[in-house]
JSON list of C-alpha atoms in Angstrom, two decimals:
[
{"chain": "A", "resi": 1, "resn": "MET", "atom": "CA", "xyz": [-12.91, -5.17, 26.67]},
{"chain": "A", "resi": 2, "resn": "VAL", "atom": "CA", "xyz": [-11.40, -4.27, 23.30]},
{"chain": "A", "resi": 3, "resn": "SER", "atom": "CA", "xyz": [-11.55, -7.28, 21.02]},
{"chain": "A", "resi": 4, "resn": "GLY", "atom": "CA", "xyz": [-11.72, -8.24, 17.37]},
{"chain": "A", "resi": 5, "resn": "PRO", "atom": "CA", "xyz": [-9.35, -7.38, 14.51]},
{"chain": "A", "resi": 6, "resn": "GLU", "atom": "CA", "xyz": [-8.76, -3.86, 15.80]},
{"chain": "A", "resi": 7, "resn": "ALA", "atom": "CA", "xyz": [-7.07, -5.26, 18.93]},
{"chain": "A", "resi": 8, "resn": "ALA", "atom": "CA", "xyz": [-4.27, -7.08, 17.07]},
{"chain": "A", "resi": 9, "resn": "PRO", "atom": "CA", "xyz": [-1.55, -6.88, 16.08]},
{"chain": "A", "resi": 10, "resn": "PRO", "atom": "CA", "xyz": [-0.23, -4.25, 18.50]},
{"chain": "A", "resi": 11, "resn": "HIS", "atom": "CA", "xyz": [1.78, -1.33, 17.10]},
{"chain": "A", "resi": 12, "resn": "PRO", "atom": "CA", "xyz": [4.83, -0.45, 19.22]},
{"chain": "A", "resi": 13, "resn": "LEU", "atom": "CA", "xyz": [4.86, 3.15, 17.94]},
{"chain": "A", "resi": 14, "resn": "PRO", "atom": "CA", "xyz": [1.86, 5.50, 18.22]},
{"chain": "A", "resi": 15, "resn": "GLY", "atom": "CA", "xyz": [-0.45, 5.77, 15.26]},
{"chain": "A", "resi": 16, "resn": "ALA", "atom": "CA", "xyz": [1.48, 3.27, 13.10]},
{"chain": "A", "resi": 17, "resn": "VAL", "atom": "CA", "xyz": [4.01, 5.96, 12.18]},
{"chain": "A", "resi": 18, "resn": "GLY", "atom": "CA", "xyz": [7.27, 5.18, 10.44]},
{"chain": "A", "resi": 19, "resn": "LEU", "atom": "CA", "xyz": [10.57, 5.91, 12.16]},
{"chain": "A", "resi": 20, "resn": "SER", "atom": "CA", "xyz": [14.09, 6.19, 10.77]},
{"chain": "A", "resi": 21, "resn": "HIS", "atom": "CA", "xyz": [17.23, 8.28, 11.19]},
{"chain": "A", "resi": 22, "resn": "LEU", "atom": "CA", "xyz": [19.00, 10.08, 8.35]},
{"chain": "A", "resi": 23, "resn": "SER", "atom": "CA", "xyz": [22.44, 11.54, 7.89]},
{"chain": "A", "resi": 24, "resn": "ALA", "atom": "CA", "xyz": [22.10, 13.83, 4.88]},
{"chain": "A", "resi": 25, "resn": "TYR", "atom": "CA", "xyz": [24.27, 13.02, 1.86]},
{"chain": "A", "resi": 26, "resn": "ASP", "atom": "CA", "xyz": [27.34, 15.21, 1.49]},
{"chain": "A", "resi": 27, "resn": "TRP", "atom": "CA", "xyz": [27.68, 14.65, -2.28]},
{"chain": "A", "resi": 28, "resn": "ALA", "atom": "CA", "xyz": [27.62, 17.84, -4.36]},
{"chain": "A", "resi": 29, "resn": "ALA", "atom": "CA", "xyz": [25.03, 17.91, -7.16]},
{"chain": "A", "resi": 30, "resn": "THR", "atom": "CA", "xyz": [25.30, 19.75, -10.48]},
{"chain": "A", "resi": 31, "resn": "ASP", "atom": "CA", "xyz": [24.15, 23.01, -8.84]},
{"chain": "A", "resi": 32, "resn": "GLY", "atom": "CA", "xyz": [26.90, 22.72, -6.22]},
{"chain": "A", "resi": 33, "resn": "VAL", "atom": "CA", "xyz": [24.45, 21.84, -3.43]},
{"chain": "A", "resi": 34, "resn": "CYS", "atom": "CA", "xyz": [25.17, 18.83, -1.22]},
{"chain": "A", "resi": 35, "resn": "GLY", "atom": "CA", "xyz": [22.14, 16.79, -0.25]},
{"chain": "A", "resi": 36, "resn": "GLY", "atom": "CA", "xyz": [19.55, 14.19, -1.05]},
{"chain": "A", "resi": 37, "resn": "SER", "atom": "CA", "xyz": [17.26, 13.09, -3.86]},
{"chain": "A", "resi": 38, "resn": "PRO", "atom": "CA", "xyz": [14.24, 15.38, -4.40]},
{"chain": "A", "resi": 39, "resn": "HIS", "atom": "CA", "xyz": [10.93, 13.52, -4.30]},
{"chain": "A", "resi": 40, "resn": "LEU", "atom": "CA", "xyz": [7.32, 13.72, -3.19]},
{"chain": "A", "resi": 41, "resn": "HIS", "atom": "CA", "xyz": [4.94, 11.44, -1.32]},
{"chain": "A", "resi": 42, "resn": "LEU", "atom": "CA", "xyz": [1.49, 10.83, -2.71]},
{"chain": "A", "resi": 43, "resn": "VAL", "atom": "CA", "xyz": [-0.46, 9.98, 0.46]},
{"chain": "A", "resi": 44, "resn": "CYS", "atom": "CA", "xyz": [1.97, 10.44, 3.36]},
{"chain": "A", "resi": 45, "resn": "THR", "atom": "CA", "xyz": [3.01, 13.47, 5.39]},
{"chain": "A", "resi": 46, "resn": "GLU", "atom": "CA", "xyz": [6.68, 13.35, 6.41]},
{"chain": "A", "resi": 47, "resn": "ALA", "atom": "CA", "xyz": [8.32, 15.17, 9.32]},
{"chain": "A", "resi": 48, "resn": "TYR", "atom": "CA", "xyz": [11.98, 15.95, 10.05]},
{"chain": "A", "resi": 49, "resn": "VAL", "atom": "CA", "xyz": [13.05, 16.36, 13.68]},
{"chain": "A", "resi": 50, "resn": "VAL", "atom": "CA", "xyz": [16.60, 17.72, 13.58]},
{"chain": "A", "resi": 51, "resn": "THR", "atom": "CA", "xyz": [18.92, 16.17, 16.14]},
{"chain": "A", "resi": 52, "resn": "GLY", "atom": "CA", "xyz": [22.30, 17.43, 14.96]},
{"chain": "A", "resi": 53, "resn": "GLY", "atom": "CA", "xyz": [24.21, 19.61, 12.52]},
{"chain": "A", "resi": 54, "resn": "ARG", "atom": "CA", "xyz": [22.90, 22.23, 10.14]},
{"chain": "A", "resi": 55, "resn": "GLY", "atom": "CA", "xyz": [21.22, 22.27, 6.77]},
{"chain": "A", "resi": 56, "resn": "ALA", "atom": "CA", "xyz": [17.96, 23.09, 5.05]},
{"chain": "A", "resi": 57, "resn": "VAL", "atom": "CA", "xyz": [15.05, 21.57, 3.21]},
{"chain": "A", "resi": 58, "resn": "GLN", "atom": "CA", "xyz": [14.00, 22.95, -0.17]},
{"chain": "A", "resi": 59, "resn": "THR", "atom": "CA", "xyz": [10.34, 22.51, -1.09]},
{"chain": "A", "resi": 60, "resn": "LEU", "atom": "CA", "xyz": [8.16, 22.97, -4.17]},
{"chain": "A", "resi": 61, "resn": "SER", "atom": "CA", "xyz": [4.41, 23.30, -3.63]},
{"chain": "A", "resi": 62, "resn": "PRO", "atom": "CA", "xyz": [1.49, 25.54, -4.66]},
{"chain": "A", "resi": 63, "resn": "ASP", "atom": "CA", "xyz": [3.10, 28.02, -2.24]},
{"chain": "A", "resi": 64, "resn": "GLY", "atom": "CA", "xyz": [6.07, 28.20, -4.62]},
{"chain": "A", "resi": 65, "resn": "TYR", "atom": "CA", "xyz": [9.72, 27.49, -3.86]},
{"chain": "A", "resi": 66, "resn": "ARG", "atom": "CA", "xyz": [10.86, 27.66, -0.22]},
{"chain": "A", "resi": 67, "resn": "GLU", "atom": "CA", "xyz": [14.04, 26.86, 1.67]},
{"chain": "A", "resi": 68, "resn": "MET", "atom": "CA", "xyz": [13.60, 26.20, 5.38]},
{"chain": "A", "resi": 69, "resn": "PRO", "atom": "CA", "xyz": [16.69, 26.16, 7.62]},
{"chain": "A", "resi": 70, "resn": "LEU", "atom": "CA", "xyz": [17.30, 23.07, 9.74]},
{"chain": "A", "resi": 71, "resn": "GLU", "atom": "CA", "xyz": [19.14, 23.10, 13.06]},
{"chain": "A", "resi": 72, "resn": "PRO", "atom": "CA", "xyz": [18.97, 21.04, 16.25]},
{"chain": "A", "resi": 73, "resn": "GLY", "atom": "CA", "xyz": [15.47, 21.21, 17.74]},
{"chain": "A", "resi": 74, "resn": "SER", "atom": "CA", "xyz": [13.73, 22.43, 14.59]},
{"chain": "A", "resi": 75, "resn": "VAL", "atom": "CA", "xyz": [10.88, 20.46, 13.01]},
{"chain": "A", "resi": 76, "resn": "ALA", "atom": "CA", "xyz": [9.73, 20.62, 9.39]},
{"chain": "A", "resi": 77, "resn": "TRP", "atom": "CA", "xyz": [7.01, 18.59, 7.70]},
{"chain": "A", "resi": 78, "resn": "PHE", "atom": "CA", "xyz": [5.61, 18.21, 4.21]},
{"chain": "A", "resi": 79, "resn": "THR", "atom": "CA", "xyz": [2.12, 17.17, 3.14]},
{"chain": "A", "resi": 80, "resn": "PRO", "atom": "CA", "xyz": [1.44, 14.88, 0.15]},
{"chain": "A", "resi": 81, "resn": "GLY", "atom": "CA", "xyz": [2.44, 16.41, -3.18]},
{"chain": "A", "resi": 82, "resn": "THR", "atom": "CA", "xyz": [5.19, 18.63, -1.74]},
{"chain": "A", "resi": 83, "resn": "VAL", "atom": "CA", "xyz": [8.51, 18.06, -3.50]},
{"chain": "A", "resi": 84, "resn": "HIS", "atom": "CA", "xyz": [11.30, 18.17, -0.90]},
{"chain": "A", "resi": 85, "resn": "ARG", "atom": "CA", "xyz": [15.07, 18.08, -1.07]},
{"chain": "A", "resi": 86, "resn": "MET", "atom": "CA", "xyz": [17.25, 17.75, 2.04]},
{"chain": "A", "resi": 87, "resn": "VAL", "atom": "CA", "xyz": [20.32, 19.99, 1.89]},
{"chain": "A", "resi": 88, "resn": "GLN", "atom": "CA", "xyz": [23.48, 19.26, 3.86]},
{"chain": "A", "resi": 89, "resn": "GLY", "atom": "CA", "xyz": [25.02, 22.17, 5.76]},
{"chain": "A", "resi": 90, "resn": "GLY", "atom": "CA", "xyz": [27.42, 20.22, 7.98]},
{"chain": "A", "resi": 91, "resn": "GLY", "atom": "CA", "xyz": [26.77, 17.11, 10.07]},
{"chain": "A", "resi": 92, "resn": "LEU", "atom": "CA", "xyz": [23.01, 17.26, 9.49]},
{"chain": "A", "resi": 93, "resn": "ARG", "atom": "CA", "xyz": [21.20, 14.41, 11.23]},
{"chain": "A", "resi": 94, "resn": "VAL", "atom": "CA", "xyz": [17.44, 14.03, 11.28]},
{"chain": "A", "resi": 95, "resn": "THR", "atom": "CA", "xyz": [14.91, 11.70, 12.87]},
{"chain": "A", "resi": 96, "resn": "VAL", "atom": "CA", "xyz": [12.16, 11.07, 10.33]},
{"chain": "A", "resi": 97, "resn": "LEU", "atom": "CA", "xyz": [8.55, 10.44, 11.33]},
{"chain": "A", "resi": 98, "resn": "MET", "atom": "CA", "xyz": [6.45, 9.13, 8.47]},
{"chain": "A", "resi": 99, "resn": "GLN", "atom": "CA", "xyz": [2.69, 8.90, 8.26]},
{"chain": "A", "resi": 100, "resn": "ASN", "atom": "CA", "xyz": [1.24, 5.55, 7.10]},
{"chain": "A", "resi": 101, "resn": "SER", "atom": "CA", "xyz": [4.28, 3.42, 7.72]},
{"chain": "A", "resi": 102, "resn": "GLY", "atom": "CA", "xyz": [4.93, 0.91, 4.98]},
{"chain": "A", "resi": 103, "resn": "LEU", "atom": "CA", "xyz": [3.47, 3.02, 2.19]},
{"chain": "A", "resi": 104, "resn": "PRO", "atom": "CA", "xyz": [6.67, 4.93, 1.32]},
{"chain": "A", "resi": 105, "resn": "GLU", "atom": "CA", "xyz": [8.48, 1.59, 1.02]},
{"chain": "A", "resi": 106, "resn": "ALA", "atom": "CA", "xyz": [5.63, 0.34, -1.19]},
{"chain": "A", "resi": 107, "resn": "GLY", "atom": "CA", "xyz": [6.19, 3.16, -3.69]},
{"chain": "A", "resi": 108, "resn": "ASP", "atom": "CA", "xyz": [4.33, 6.17, -2.27]},
{"chain": "A", "resi": 109, "resn": "ALA", "atom": "CA", "xyz": [7.54, 8.17, -2.69]},
{"chain": "A", "resi": 110, "resn": "VAL", "atom": "CA", "xyz": [8.30, 9.22, -6.29]},
{"chain": "A", "resi": 111, "resn": "PHE", "atom": "CA", "xyz": [11.59, 10.78, -7.43]},
{"chain": "A", "resi": 112, "resn": "THR", "atom": "CA", "xyz": [11.64, 13.93, -9.56]},
{"chain": "A", "resi": 113, "resn": "PHE", "atom": "CA", "xyz": [13.22, 12.14, -12.50]},
{"chain": "A", "resi": 114, "resn": "PRO", "atom": "CA", "xyz": [12.93, 13.78, -15.95]},
{"chain": "A", "resi": 115, "resn": "PRO", "atom": "CA", "xyz": [9.57, 13.32, -17.73]},
{"chain": "A", "resi": 116, "resn": "GLU", "atom": "CA", "xyz": [10.81, 10.65, -20.14]},
{"chain": "A", "resi": 117, "resn": "VAL", "atom": "CA", "xyz": [11.80, 8.42, -17.21]},
{"chain": "A", "resi": 118, "resn": "LEU", "atom": "CA", "xyz": [8.53, 9.00, -15.35]},
{"chain": "A", "resi": 119, "resn": "ALA", "atom": "CA", "xyz": [6.58, 8.09, -18.50]},
{"chain": "A", "resi": 120, "resn": "ASP", "atom": "CA", "xyz": [8.16, 4.61, -18.66]},
{"chain": "A", "resi": 121, "resn": "PRO", "atom": "CA", "xyz": [7.48, 2.42, -15.57]},
{"chain": "A", "resi": 122, "resn": "GLY", "atom": "CA", "xyz": [10.31, 0.07, -16.49]},
{"chain": "A", "resi": 123, "resn": "ALA", "atom": "CA", "xyz": [12.81, 2.91, -16.86]},
{"chain": "A", "resi": 124, "resn": "TYR", "atom": "CA", "xyz": [11.61, 4.45, -13.60]},
{"chain": "A", "resi": 125, "resn": "THR", "atom": "CA", "xyz": [12.04, 1.20, -11.67]},
{"chain": "A", "resi": 126, "resn": "ALA", "atom": "CA", "xyz": [15.51, 0.69, -13.14]},
{"chain": "A", "resi": 127, "resn": "ALA", "atom": "CA", "xyz": [16.57, 4.21, -12.13]},
{"chain": "A", "resi": 128, "resn": "ALA", "atom": "CA", "xyz": [14.99, 4.05, -8.66]},
{"chain": "A", "resi": 129, "resn": "THR", "atom": "CA", "xyz": [16.18, 0.60, -7.56]},
{"chain": "A", "resi": 130, "resn": "LEU", "atom": "CA", "xyz": [19.55, 0.17, -5.87]},
{"chain": "A", "resi": 131, "resn": "PRO", "atom": "CA", "xyz": [21.73, -2.93, -5.60]},
{"chain": "A", "resi": 132, "resn": "PRO", "atom": "CA", "xyz": [21.47, -4.65, -2.20]},
{"chain": "A", "resi": 133, "resn": "GLY", "atom": "CA", "xyz": [23.88, -3.86, 0.58]},
{"chain": "A", "resi": 134, "resn": "THR", "atom": "CA", "xyz": [25.81, -0.76, 1.61]},
{"chain": "A", "resi": 135, "resn": "GLY", "atom": "CA", "xyz": [29.02, -1.14, -0.38]},
{"chain": "A", "resi": 136, "resn": "PRO", "atom": "CA", "xyz": [30.65, 1.04, -3.06]},
{"chain": "A", "resi": 137, "resn": "GLU", "atom": "CA", "xyz": [28.40, -0.25, -5.85]},
{"chain": "A", "resi": 138, "resn": "THR", "atom": "CA", "xyz": [25.29, 0.75, -3.90]},
{"chain": "A", "resi": 139, "resn": "ALA", "atom": "CA", "xyz": [26.78, 4.12, -3.02]},
{"chain": "A", "resi": 140, "resn": "ALA", "atom": "CA", "xyz": [27.55, 4.85, -6.68]},
{"chain": "A", "resi": 141, "resn": "ALA", "atom": "CA", "xyz": [24.03, 3.84, -7.73]},
{"chain": "A", "resi": 142, "resn": "ALA", "atom": "CA", "xyz": [22.51, 6.00, -4.99]},
{"chain": "A", "resi": 143, "resn": "ARG", "atom": "CA", "xyz": [24.51, 8.97, -6.19]},
{"chain": "A", "resi": 144, "resn": "ARG", "atom": "CA", "xyz": [23.44, 8.42, -9.82]},
{"chain": "A", "resi": 145, "resn": "ARG", "atom": "CA", "xyz": [19.83, 8.19, -8.66]},
{"chain": "A", "resi": 146, "resn": "ARG", "atom": "CA", "xyz": [20.20, 11.42, -6.68]},
{"chain": "A", "resi": 147, "resn": "ASP", "atom": "CA", "xyz": [21.74, 13.21, -9.65]},
{"chain": "A", "resi": 148, "resn": "LEU", "atom": "CA", "xyz": [18.93, 12.11, -11.97]},
{"chain": "A", "resi": 149, "resn": "ALA", "atom": "CA", "xyz": [16.32, 13.33, -9.48]},
{"chain": "A", "resi": 150, "resn": "VAL", "atom": "CA", "xyz": [18.12, 16.67, -9.14]},
{"chain": "A", "resi": 151, "resn": "GLU", "atom": "CA", "xyz": [18.15, 17.01, -12.95]},
{"chain": "A", "resi": 152, "resn": "GLY", "atom": "CA", "xyz": [14.37, 16.85, -13.07]},
{"chain": "A", "resi": 153, "resn": "TYR", "atom": "CA", "xyz": [13.94, 18.89, -9.90]},
{"chain": "A", "resi": 154, "resn": "LEU", "atom": "CA", "xyz": [15.93, 21.88, -11.14]},
{"chain": "A", "resi": 155, "resn": "VAL", "atom": "CA", "xyz": [13.64, 22.19, -14.17]},
{"chain": "A", "resi": 156, "resn": "LEU", "atom": "CA", "xyz": [10.56, 22.15, -11.92]},
{"chain": "A", "resi": 157, "resn": "ARG", "atom": "CA", "xyz": [12.07, 24.69, -9.55]},
{"chain": "A", "resi": 158, "resn": "GLU", "atom": "CA", "xyz": [13.17, 27.08, -12.28]},
{"chain": "A", "resi": 159, "resn": "ALA", "atom": "CA", "xyz": [9.69, 27.09, -13.80]},
{"chain": "A", "resi": 160, "resn": "LEU", "atom": "CA", "xyz": [7.97, 27.55, -10.44]},
{"chain": "A", "resi": 161, "resn": "VAL", "atom": "CA", "xyz": [10.22, 30.46, -9.49]},
{"chain": "A", "resi": 162, "resn": "ALA", "atom": "CA", "xyz": [9.38, 32.05, -12.85]},
{"chain": "A", "resi": 163, "resn": "GLY", "atom": "CA", "xyz": [5.67, 31.76, -12.06]},
{"chain": "A", "resi": 164, "resn": "ASP", "atom": "CA", "xyz": [4.95, 28.69, -14.21]},
{"chain": "A", "resi": 165, "resn": "ASP", "atom": "CA", "xyz": [3.53, 25.82, -12.16]},
{"chain": "A", "resi": 166, "resn": "GLY", "atom": "CA", "xyz": [2.79, 23.70, -15.25]},
{"chain": "A", "resi": 167, "resn": "PRO", "atom": "CA", "xyz": [5.85, 21.40, -15.02]},
{"chain": "A", "resi": 168, "resn": "TYR", "atom": "CA", "xyz": [5.31, 20.92, -11.28]},
{"chain": "A", "resi": 169, "resn": "ARG", "atom": "CA", "xyz": [1.64, 20.01, -11.81]},
{"chain": "A", "resi": 170, "resn": "GLU", "atom": "CA", "xyz": [2.53, 17.64, -14.65]},
{"chain": "A", "resi": 171, "resn": "PHE", "atom": "CA", "xyz": [5.10, 15.94, -12.41]},
{"chain": "A", "resi": 172, "resn": "GLN", "atom": "CA", "xyz": [2.39, 15.33, -9.82]},
{"chain": "A", "resi": 173, "resn": "ARG", "atom": "CA", "xyz": [0.12, 13.83, -12.50]},
{"chain": "A", "resi": 174, "resn": "ALA", "atom": "CA", "xyz": [2.95, 11.66, -13.83]},
{"chain": "A", "resi": 175, "resn": "ALA", "atom": "CA", "xyz": [3.70, 10.41, -10.32]},
{"chain": "A", "resi": 176, "resn": "ALA", "atom": "CA", "xyz": [0.04, 9.51, -9.80]},
{"chain": "A", "resi": 177, "resn": "ARG", "atom": "CA", "xyz": [-0.07, 7.61, -13.09]},
{"chain": "A", "resi": 178, "resn": "LEU", "atom": "CA", "xyz": [3.12, 5.76, -12.21]},
{"chain": "A", "resi": 179, "resn": "VAL", "atom": "CA", "xyz": [1.75, 4.32, -8.94]},
{"chain": "A", "resi": 180, "resn": "ARG", "atom": "CA", "xyz": [-1.91, 3.78, -9.83]},
{"chain": "A", "resi": 181, "resn": "ASP", "atom": "CA", "xyz": [-1.68, -0.01, -9.98]},
{"chain": "A", "resi": 182, "resn": "LYS", "atom": "CA", "xyz": [-0.10, -0.12, -6.51]},
{"chain": "A", "resi": 183, "resn": "VAL", "atom": "CA", "xyz": [-2.97, 1.61, -4.73]},
{"chain": "A", "resi": 184, "resn": "PRO", "atom": "CA", "xyz": [-4.97, -1.54, -3.81]},
{"chain": "A", "resi": 185, "resn": "GLY", "atom": "CA", "xyz": [-1.94, -2.90, -1.96]},
{"chain": "A", "resi": 186, "resn": "TRP", "atom": "CA", "xyz": [-1.44, 0.45, -0.24]},
{"chain": "A", "resi": 187, "resn": "ARG", "atom": "CA", "xyz": [-5.04, 0.34, 0.94]},
{"chain": "A", "resi": 188, "resn": "ASP", "atom": "CA", "xyz": [-4.40, -3.02, 2.61]},
{"chain": "A", "resi": 189, "resn": "LEU", "atom": "CA", "xyz": [-1.31, -1.62, 4.39]},
{"chain": "A", "resi": 190, "resn": "TRP", "atom": "CA", "xyz": [-3.27, 1.42, 5.53]},
{"chain": "A", "resi": 191, "resn": "ARG", "atom": "CA", "xyz": [-6.13, -0.69, 6.88]},
{"chain": "A", "resi": 192, "resn": "ALA", "atom": "CA", "xyz": [-3.74, -2.92, 8.81]},
{"chain": "A", "resi": 193, "resn": "GLY", "atom": "CA", "xyz": [-1.70, 0.02, 10.11]},
{"chain": "A", "resi": 194, "resn": "ALA", "atom": "CA", "xyz": [-2.90, 3.59, 10.54]},
{"chain": "A", "resi": 195, "resn": "LEU", "atom": "CA", "xyz": [-6.61, 2.85, 10.20]},
{"chain": "A", "resi": 196, "resn": "ALA", "atom": "CA", "xyz": [-6.47, -0.09, 12.62]},
{"chain": "A", "resi": 197, "resn": "ALA", "atom": "CA", "xyz": [-4.62, 2.09, 15.15]},
{"chain": "A", "resi": 198, "resn": "ALA", "atom": "CA", "xyz": [-7.31, 4.77, 14.97]},
{"chain": "A", "resi": 199, "resn": "GLU", "atom": "CA", "xyz": [-10.07, 2.16, 15.25]},
{"chain": "A", "resi": 200, "resn": "ARG", "atom": "CA", "xyz": [-8.43, 0.70, 18.38]},
{"chain": "A", "resi": 201, "resn": "THR", "atom": "CA", "xyz": [-8.58, 4.14, 19.96]},
{"chain": "A", "resi": 202, "resn": "GLY", "atom": "CA", "xyz": [-12.26, 4.36, 19.08]},
{"chain": "A", "resi": 203, "resn": "ALA", "atom": "CA", "xyz": [-12.90, 0.97, 20.67]},
{"chain": "A", "resi": 204, "resn": "GLN", "atom": "CA", "xyz": [-11.02, 2.06, 23.79]},
{"chain": "A", "resi": 205, "resn": "LEU", "atom": "CA", "xyz": [-13.10, 5.23, 24.04]},
{"chain": "A", "resi": 206, "resn": "ASP", "atom": "CA", "xyz": [-16.25, 3.12, 23.71]},
{"chain": "A", "resi": 207, "resn": "ALA", "atom": "CA", "xyz": [-15.03, 0.84, 26.49]},
{"chain": "A", "resi": 208, "resn": "LEU", "atom": "CA", "xyz": [-14.34, 3.79, 28.79]},
{"chain": "A", "resi": 209, "resn": "THR", "atom": "CA", "xyz": [-17.73, 5.25, 28.02]},
{"chain": "A", "resi": 210, "resn": "GLY", "atom": "CA", "xyz": [-19.24, 1.94, 29.12]},
{"chain": "A", "resi": 211, "resn": "GLY", "atom": "CA", "xyz": [-17.17, 1.94, 32.30]},
{"chain": "A", "resi": 212, "resn": "ASP", "atom": "CA", "xyz": [-15.09, -1.07, 31.24]},
{"chain": "A", "resi": 213, "resn": "PRO", "atom": "CA", "xyz": [-11.31, -0.43, 31.29]},
{"chain": "A", "resi": 214, "resn": "ALA", "atom": "CA", "xyz": [-10.49, -4.14, 31.00]},
{"chain": "A", "resi": 215, "resn": "TYR", "atom": "CA", "xyz": [-8.37, -3.51, 27.89]},
{"chain": "A", "resi": 216, "resn": "LEU", "atom": "CA", "xyz": [-5.82, -1.84, 30.17]},
{"chain": "A", "resi": 217, "resn": "THR", "atom": "CA", "xyz": [-4.80, -5.29, 31.38]},
{"chain": "A", "resi": 218, "resn": "GLU", "atom": "CA", "xyz": [-2.98, -5.59, 28.03]},
{"chain": "A", "resi": 219, "resn": "ALA", "atom": "CA", "xyz": [-0.65, -2.70, 28.94]},
{"chain": "A", "resi": 220, "resn": "THR", "atom": "CA", "xyz": [3.01, -3.35, 28.24]},
{"chain": "A", "resi": 221, "resn": "ALA", "atom": "CA", "xyz": [6.24, -1.60, 27.18]},
{"chain": "A", "resi": 222, "resn": "TYR", "atom": "CA", "xyz": [8.57, -2.06, 24.24]},
{"chain": "A", "resi": 223, "resn": "GLU", "atom": "CA", "xyz": [12.14, -1.26, 23.33]},
{"chain": "A", "resi": 224, "resn": "ALA", "atom": "CA", "xyz": [13.99, -1.47, 20.04]},
{"chain": "A", "resi": 225, "resn": "ALA", "atom": "CA", "xyz": [17.22, -0.63, 18.26]},
{"chain": "A", "resi": 226, "resn": "PRO", "atom": "CA", "xyz": [17.90, -0.08, 14.56]},
{"chain": "A", "resi": 227, "resn": "THR", "atom": "CA", "xyz": [18.12, -3.31, 12.61]},
{"chain": "A", "resi": 228, "resn": "ARG", "atom": "CA", "xyz": [19.96, -1.83, 9.62]},
{"chain": "A", "resi": 229, "resn": "LEU", "atom": "CA", "xyz": [22.54, 0.93, 9.84]},
{"chain": "A", "resi": 230, "resn": "GLY", "atom": "CA", "xyz": [23.80, 3.14, 7.04]},
{"chain": "A", "resi": 231, "resn": "GLY", "atom": "CA", "xyz": [21.43, 2.11, 4.28]},
{"chain": "A", "resi": 232, "resn": "TYR", "atom": "CA", "xyz": [21.07, 4.38, 1.26]},
{"chain": "A", "resi": 233, "resn": "GLY", "atom": "CA", "xyz": [17.76, 6.22, 1.50]},
{"chain": "A", "resi": 234, "resn": "MET", "atom": "CA", "xyz": [16.31, 8.97, -0.63]},
{"chain": "A", "resi": 235, "resn": "CYS", "atom": "CA", "xyz": [17.80, 11.83, 1.40]},
{"chain": "A", "resi": 236, "resn": "GLY", "atom": "CA", "xyz": [20.85, 10.26, 3.01]},
{"chain": "A", "resi": 237, "resn": "ARG", "atom": "CA", "xyz": [22.34, 7.34, 4.92]},
{"chain": "A", "resi": 238, "resn": "ARG", "atom": "CA", "xyz": [19.44, 5.69, 6.69]},
{"chain": "A", "resi": 239, "resn": "ASP", "atom": "CA", "xyz": [19.13, 3.72, 9.95]},
{"chain": "A", "resi": 240, "resn": "GLU", "atom": "CA", "xyz": [15.84, 1.84, 10.16]},
{"chain": "A", "resi": 241, "resn": "TYR", "atom": "CA", "xyz": [13.79, -0.40, 12.43]},
{"chain": "A", "resi": 242, "resn": "ALA", "atom": "CA", "xyz": [12.10, -3.69, 11.51]},
{"chain": "A", "resi": 243, "resn": "LEU", "atom": "CA", "xyz": [9.12, -3.32, 13.84]},
{"chain": "A", "resi": 244, "resn": "PRO", "atom": "CA", "xyz": [5.39, -3.76, 13.24]},
{"chain": "A", "resi": 245, "resn": "GLY", "atom": "CA", "xyz": [3.93, -0.34, 12.55]},
{"chain": "A", "resi": 246, "resn": "THR", "atom": "CA", "xyz": [7.26, 1.37, 11.90]},
{"chain": "A", "resi": 247, "resn": "THR", "atom": "CA", "xyz": [9.40, 1.91, 8.84]},
{"chain": "A", "resi": 248, "resn": "LEU", "atom": "CA", "xyz": [10.12, -1.42, 7.20]},
{"chain": "A", "resi": 249, "resn": "PRO", "atom": "CA", "xyz": [13.32, -2.29, 5.37]},
{"chain": "A", "resi": 250, "resn": "TYR", "atom": "CA", "xyz": [13.11, -1.36, 1.70]},
{"chain": "A", "resi": 251, "resn": "GLU", "atom": "CA", "xyz": [12.53, -4.64, -0.13]},
{"chain": "A", "resi": 252, "resn": "GLU", "atom": "CA", "xyz": [13.93, -3.23, -3.39]},
{"chain": "A", "resi": 253, "resn": "GLU", "atom": "CA", "xyz": [16.43, -0.84, -1.81]},
{"chain": "A", "resi": 254, "resn": "ARG", "atom": "CA", "xyz": [14.43, 2.15, -2.96]}
]
């Protein structure tokens, strides 16, 4: 029988992943490209599963600058430290699977704002935080936030294309400095989510090895629907689920 802390609470989605749906922004940025706010994640891998429309994702990494096309059925994912920017090509809709659910909402995602904003935690929070709700004021703030992130991103991209990875590396360091004080809280979320899910699997394997499948008496099924529609996420309009082990609503509308 599986018992102890690793047996509870249950996680309706496998591996404590995050789940949301995105419709990419169709606002044109200063470079004429329509799309979302460039950013990176510090400890989470993110995956896009394209369910409709067309577009692309632009990435900055030690591999350099890339642009991967997105169309229905394609999957793209980005490991921690990869700057990514979702680009709208027409009706683009994506299901997002996020490692370590809860951590992006706790600040694991950092926008590519200019260096002077990243250097000031107060200025960063002011630029990253949106008003509550989904009305015109929130939309305008989300667009300003996107434009500020694109401003910093274009500098990083230009340097990387020219063979200079210095600004990109410094952005990573600045992002790490910005979130350092949040890491203890992240560790608690990880222990309660992804780590606990993996440990439950280990306990189940131990039970099977001992010939005791009693934990299977806890089998059940779940269903859910989005609990917030059309929120303003980093990459686009965001539908999310308030479920244990899945993407939580953004407390500060990040």
